[in-house]
Structure formats: structure tokens, C-alpha cells
CSV table of C-alpha atoms in Angstrom, one decimal:
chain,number,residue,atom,x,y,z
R,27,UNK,CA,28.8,19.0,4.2
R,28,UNK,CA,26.6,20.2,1.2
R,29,UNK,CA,24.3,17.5,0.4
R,30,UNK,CA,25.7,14.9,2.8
R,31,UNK,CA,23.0,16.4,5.2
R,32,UNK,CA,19.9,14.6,3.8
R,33,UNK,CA,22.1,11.6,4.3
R,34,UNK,CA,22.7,12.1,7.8
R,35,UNK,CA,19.6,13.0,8.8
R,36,UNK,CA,18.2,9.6,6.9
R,37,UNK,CA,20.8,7.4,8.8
R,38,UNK,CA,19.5,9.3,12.2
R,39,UNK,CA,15.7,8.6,11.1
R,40,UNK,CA,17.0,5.1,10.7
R,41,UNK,CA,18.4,4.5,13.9
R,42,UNK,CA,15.3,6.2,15.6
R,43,UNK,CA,12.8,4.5,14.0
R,44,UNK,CA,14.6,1.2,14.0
R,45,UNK,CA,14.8,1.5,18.0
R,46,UNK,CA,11.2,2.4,18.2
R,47,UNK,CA,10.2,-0.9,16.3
R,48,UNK,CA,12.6,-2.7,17.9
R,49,UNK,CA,11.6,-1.5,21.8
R,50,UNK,CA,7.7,-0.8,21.3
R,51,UNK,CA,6.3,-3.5,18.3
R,52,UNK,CA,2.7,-3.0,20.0
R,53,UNK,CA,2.5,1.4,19.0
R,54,UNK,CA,-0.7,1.7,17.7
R,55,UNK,CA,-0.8,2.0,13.9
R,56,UNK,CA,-2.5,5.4,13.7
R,57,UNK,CA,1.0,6.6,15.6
R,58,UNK,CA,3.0,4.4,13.6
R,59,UNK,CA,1.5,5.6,10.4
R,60,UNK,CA,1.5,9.3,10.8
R,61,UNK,CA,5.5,9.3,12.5
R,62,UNK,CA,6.7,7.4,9.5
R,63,UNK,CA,4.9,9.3,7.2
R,64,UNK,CA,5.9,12.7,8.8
R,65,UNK,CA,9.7,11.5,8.5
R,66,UNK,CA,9.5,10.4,5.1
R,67,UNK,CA,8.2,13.4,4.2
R,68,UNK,CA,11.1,15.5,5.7
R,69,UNK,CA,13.7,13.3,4.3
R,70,UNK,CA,12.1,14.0,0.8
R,71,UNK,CA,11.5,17.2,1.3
R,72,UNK,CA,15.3,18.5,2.7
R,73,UNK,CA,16.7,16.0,-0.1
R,74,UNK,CA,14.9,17.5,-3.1
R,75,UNK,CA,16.0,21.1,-1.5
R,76,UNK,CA,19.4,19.7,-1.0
R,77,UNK,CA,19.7,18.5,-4.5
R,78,UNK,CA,18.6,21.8,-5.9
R,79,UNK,CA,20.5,23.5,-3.8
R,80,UNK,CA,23.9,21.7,-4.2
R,81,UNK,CA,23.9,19.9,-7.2
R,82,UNK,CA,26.9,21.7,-8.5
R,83,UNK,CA,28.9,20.3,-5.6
R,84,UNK,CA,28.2,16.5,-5.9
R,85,UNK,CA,31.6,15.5,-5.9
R,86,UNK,CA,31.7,11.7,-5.2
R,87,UNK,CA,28.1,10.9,-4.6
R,88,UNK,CA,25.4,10.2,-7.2
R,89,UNK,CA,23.1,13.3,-6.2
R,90,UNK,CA,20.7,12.2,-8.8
R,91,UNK,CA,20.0,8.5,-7.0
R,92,UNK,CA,19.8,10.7,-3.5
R,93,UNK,CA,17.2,13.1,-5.9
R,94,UNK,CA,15.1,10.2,-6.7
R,95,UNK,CA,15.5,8.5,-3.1
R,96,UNK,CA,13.9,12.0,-1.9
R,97,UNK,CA,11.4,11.9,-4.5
R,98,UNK,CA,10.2,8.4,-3.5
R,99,UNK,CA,10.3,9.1,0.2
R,100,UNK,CA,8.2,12.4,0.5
R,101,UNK,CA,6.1,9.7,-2.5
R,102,UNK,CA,5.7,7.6,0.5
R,103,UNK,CA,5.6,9.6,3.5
R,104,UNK,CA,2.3,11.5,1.6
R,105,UNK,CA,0.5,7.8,1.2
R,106,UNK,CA,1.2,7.0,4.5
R,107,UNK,CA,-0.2,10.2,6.1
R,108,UNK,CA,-3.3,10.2,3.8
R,109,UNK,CA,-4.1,6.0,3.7
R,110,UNK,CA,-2.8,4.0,6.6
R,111,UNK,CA,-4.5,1.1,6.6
R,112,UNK,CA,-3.6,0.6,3.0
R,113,UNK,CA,-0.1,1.0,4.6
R,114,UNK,CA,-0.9,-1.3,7.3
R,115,UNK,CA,-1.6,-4.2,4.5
R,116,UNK,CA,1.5,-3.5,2.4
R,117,UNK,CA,3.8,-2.3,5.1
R,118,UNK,CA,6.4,-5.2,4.7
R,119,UNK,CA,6.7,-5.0,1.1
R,120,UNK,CA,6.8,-0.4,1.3
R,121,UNK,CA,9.8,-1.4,3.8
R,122,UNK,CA,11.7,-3.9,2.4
R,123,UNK,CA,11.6,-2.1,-1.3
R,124,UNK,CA,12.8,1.0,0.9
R,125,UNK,CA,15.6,-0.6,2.3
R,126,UNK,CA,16.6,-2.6,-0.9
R,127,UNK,CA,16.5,1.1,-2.8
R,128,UNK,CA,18.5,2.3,-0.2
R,129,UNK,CA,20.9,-0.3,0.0
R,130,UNK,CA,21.5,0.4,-3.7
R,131,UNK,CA,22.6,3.9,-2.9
R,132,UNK,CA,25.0,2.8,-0.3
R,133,UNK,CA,26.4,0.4,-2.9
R,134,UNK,CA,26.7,3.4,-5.4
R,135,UNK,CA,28.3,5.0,-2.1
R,136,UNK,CA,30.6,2.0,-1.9
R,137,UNK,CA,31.6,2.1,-5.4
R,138,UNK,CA,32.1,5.9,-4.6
R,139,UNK,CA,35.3,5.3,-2.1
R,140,UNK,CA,36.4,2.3,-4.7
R,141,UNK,CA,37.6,4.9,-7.2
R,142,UNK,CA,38.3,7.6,-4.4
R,143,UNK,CA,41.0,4.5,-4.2
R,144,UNK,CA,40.0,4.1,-0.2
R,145,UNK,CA,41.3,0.8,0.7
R,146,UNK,CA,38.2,0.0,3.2
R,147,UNK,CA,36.0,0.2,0.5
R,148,UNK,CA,35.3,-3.2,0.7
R,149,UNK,CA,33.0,-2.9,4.2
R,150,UNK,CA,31.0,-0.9,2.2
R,151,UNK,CA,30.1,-3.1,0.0
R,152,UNK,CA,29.4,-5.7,2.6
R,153,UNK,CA,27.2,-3.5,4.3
R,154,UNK,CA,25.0,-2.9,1.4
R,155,UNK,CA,25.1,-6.4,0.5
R,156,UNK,CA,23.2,-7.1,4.1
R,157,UNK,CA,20.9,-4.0,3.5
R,158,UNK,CA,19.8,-5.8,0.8
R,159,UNK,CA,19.7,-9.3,2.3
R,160,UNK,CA,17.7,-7.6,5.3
R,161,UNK,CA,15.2,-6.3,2.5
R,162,UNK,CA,14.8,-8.8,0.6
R,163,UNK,CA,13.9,-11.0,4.5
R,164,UNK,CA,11.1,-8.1,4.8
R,165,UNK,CA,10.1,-8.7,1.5
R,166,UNK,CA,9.6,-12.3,1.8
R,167,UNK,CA,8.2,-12.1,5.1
R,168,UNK,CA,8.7,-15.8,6.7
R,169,UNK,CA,7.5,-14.6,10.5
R,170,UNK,CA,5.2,-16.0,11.9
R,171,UNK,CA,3.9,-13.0,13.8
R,172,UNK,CA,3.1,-8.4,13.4
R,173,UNK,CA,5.2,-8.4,16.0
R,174,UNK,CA,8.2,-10.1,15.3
R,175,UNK,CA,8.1,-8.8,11.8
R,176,UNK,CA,7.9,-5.3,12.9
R,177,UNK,CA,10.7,-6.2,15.7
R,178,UNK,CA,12.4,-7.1,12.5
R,179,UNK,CA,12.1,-4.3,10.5
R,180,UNK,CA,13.2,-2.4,13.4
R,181,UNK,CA,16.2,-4.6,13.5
R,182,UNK,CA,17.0,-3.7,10.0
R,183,UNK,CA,16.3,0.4,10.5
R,184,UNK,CA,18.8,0.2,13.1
R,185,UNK,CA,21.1,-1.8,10.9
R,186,UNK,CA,20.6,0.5,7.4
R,187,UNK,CA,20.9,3.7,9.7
R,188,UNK,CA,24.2,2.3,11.0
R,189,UNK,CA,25.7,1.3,8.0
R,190,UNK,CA,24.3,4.5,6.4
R,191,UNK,CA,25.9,6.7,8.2
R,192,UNK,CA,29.6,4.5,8.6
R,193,UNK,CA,29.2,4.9,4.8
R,194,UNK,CA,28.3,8.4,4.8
R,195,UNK,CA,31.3,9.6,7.2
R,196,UNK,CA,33.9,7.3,5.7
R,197,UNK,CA,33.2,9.2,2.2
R,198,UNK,CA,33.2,12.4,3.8
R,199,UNK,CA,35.8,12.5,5.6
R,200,UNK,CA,38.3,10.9,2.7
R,201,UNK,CA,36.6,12.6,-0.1
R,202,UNK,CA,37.0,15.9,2.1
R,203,UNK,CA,38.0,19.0,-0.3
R,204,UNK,CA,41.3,21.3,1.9
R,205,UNK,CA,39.6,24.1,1.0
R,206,UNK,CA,36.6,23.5,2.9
């Protein structure tokens, strides 16, 4: 799978932290803060590696984006580690420019199976098109209440990790090289 892996581990973090927001809003921040962080940091961190690692194989995917996604993330899983209050203020806006990044990737992604010539390459696009409706929601933050927004963004984590992943297998398994 080469660098695909950084992917899938993303979309798993996704799903993980998306039902942990969604489930249990009231975690205290300090948790919150330092479990985020610690995942951002290891998506960084195995995506950089990855990139360096297999960026003679990049067949189909923009390793470069996925180089400066990693980049950003172990960016951001540093800050929140060392400063989470500062997080705590800003948290919406760190999130919904995360998901709105990451959305862009999976548009590249969808744009990817496009001129693979997969004819499902349309739910791609429609999935990043949400990701970045759901970020651009966080962004904006109309809720009323912490807890619904972070019920919200959990929403959204669960969303991005499933559409990530949908994305990420769909391209993988009809960009898939015989020899391997």
C-alpha cells in the first residue's frame, strides 16, 4: 500500500476521534488537548516518513499535498500539546481549516479516479464537497452551545474519516498495479 498507509491511518483517527466527540462532548480539555495533539503528531510524523520513503511510487495520488497535510498536522499536534488553552479559544476555526484542507485532498483524490477513468468518480467528489460544507459549518460556528459544537465536529470526524477512507480504498483498489 506504500504511502496509502498515512491515509488509512488518518481516516481511522477520524472515525475515533469523531466518536469520542460525538459520545463524550463533556472530556475534559486537558484530555482533549493532549489526545488530539498526540494523534496529530503521528499522522505528521508517519506521513512525512511515508513521503520520504515512497515518493518514487506515488502513482495516482498527489504525495506532495499528503507531504504538506503531514507537515501541517505534526504543525498542529506540537501547538496543541505545548498551548491548549490557546487551542481551547481557536479550536473551531484549527478544525474546520483541518477538515476544509483535507477535503481538498480528497478532491485531488477524486480528481485522481476521474482520469484513472473510474466511473464512480463522481461520489468522490460529492463527498469532498460535504467535507468542505461540514468545515466551512465549523468555521462559521452558528451553535449555540461547546457542546453541541463539539458534538458537531465529532459529527464531521466521523463523516471526513468515512469518506476518507471510501476514497482511499476505491483508489486503491482500481489504481492497483498486477505486479504487486
Amino acid at each position: 500500500m506504500k504511502g496509502k498507509n498515512s491515509l488509512l491511518i488518518a481516516s481511522v483517527v477520524y472515525l475515533i476521534l469523531g466518536l469520542i466527540l460525538l459520545f463524550f462532548p463533556g472530556l475534559t480539555t486537558s484530555l482533549f488537548c493532549t489526545a488530539v495533539g498526540a494523534l496529530l503528531l503521528l499522522y505528521g510524523a508517519v506521513t512525512i516518513i511515508s513521503f520520504f520513503v515512497h515518493r518514487d511510487g506515488g502513482r495516482g495520488f498527489s504525495l506532495q499535498a499528503e507531504l504538506i497535510l503531514g507537515v501541517i498536522s505534526a504543525i498542529v499536534g506540537i501547538f496543541f500539546l505545548t498551548r491548549p488553552s490557546v487551542i481551547l479559544s481557536i479550536l473551531p476555526v484549527i478544525l474546520g481549516l483541518y477538515i476544509l484542507i483535507d477535503a481538498l485532498v480528497n478532491l485531488k483524490r477524486g480528481l485522481d479516479l476521474r482520469a484513472c477513468g473510474y466511473a464512480g468518480w463522481t461520489t468522490a467528489l460529492i463527498l469532498s464537497l460535504v467535507s468542505l460544507v461540514l468545515g466551512a459549518i465549523i468555521l462559521w460556528n452558528p451553535f449555540a452551545t461547546q457542546l453541541l459544537l463539539v458534538r458537531v465536529i465529532g459529527a464531521a470526524f466521523l463523516y471526513q474519516g468515512g469518506s476518507d477512507l471510501w476514497s482511499i480504498l476505491t483508489l486503491n483498489q482500481y489504481t492497483r498495479d498486477p505486479r504487486d
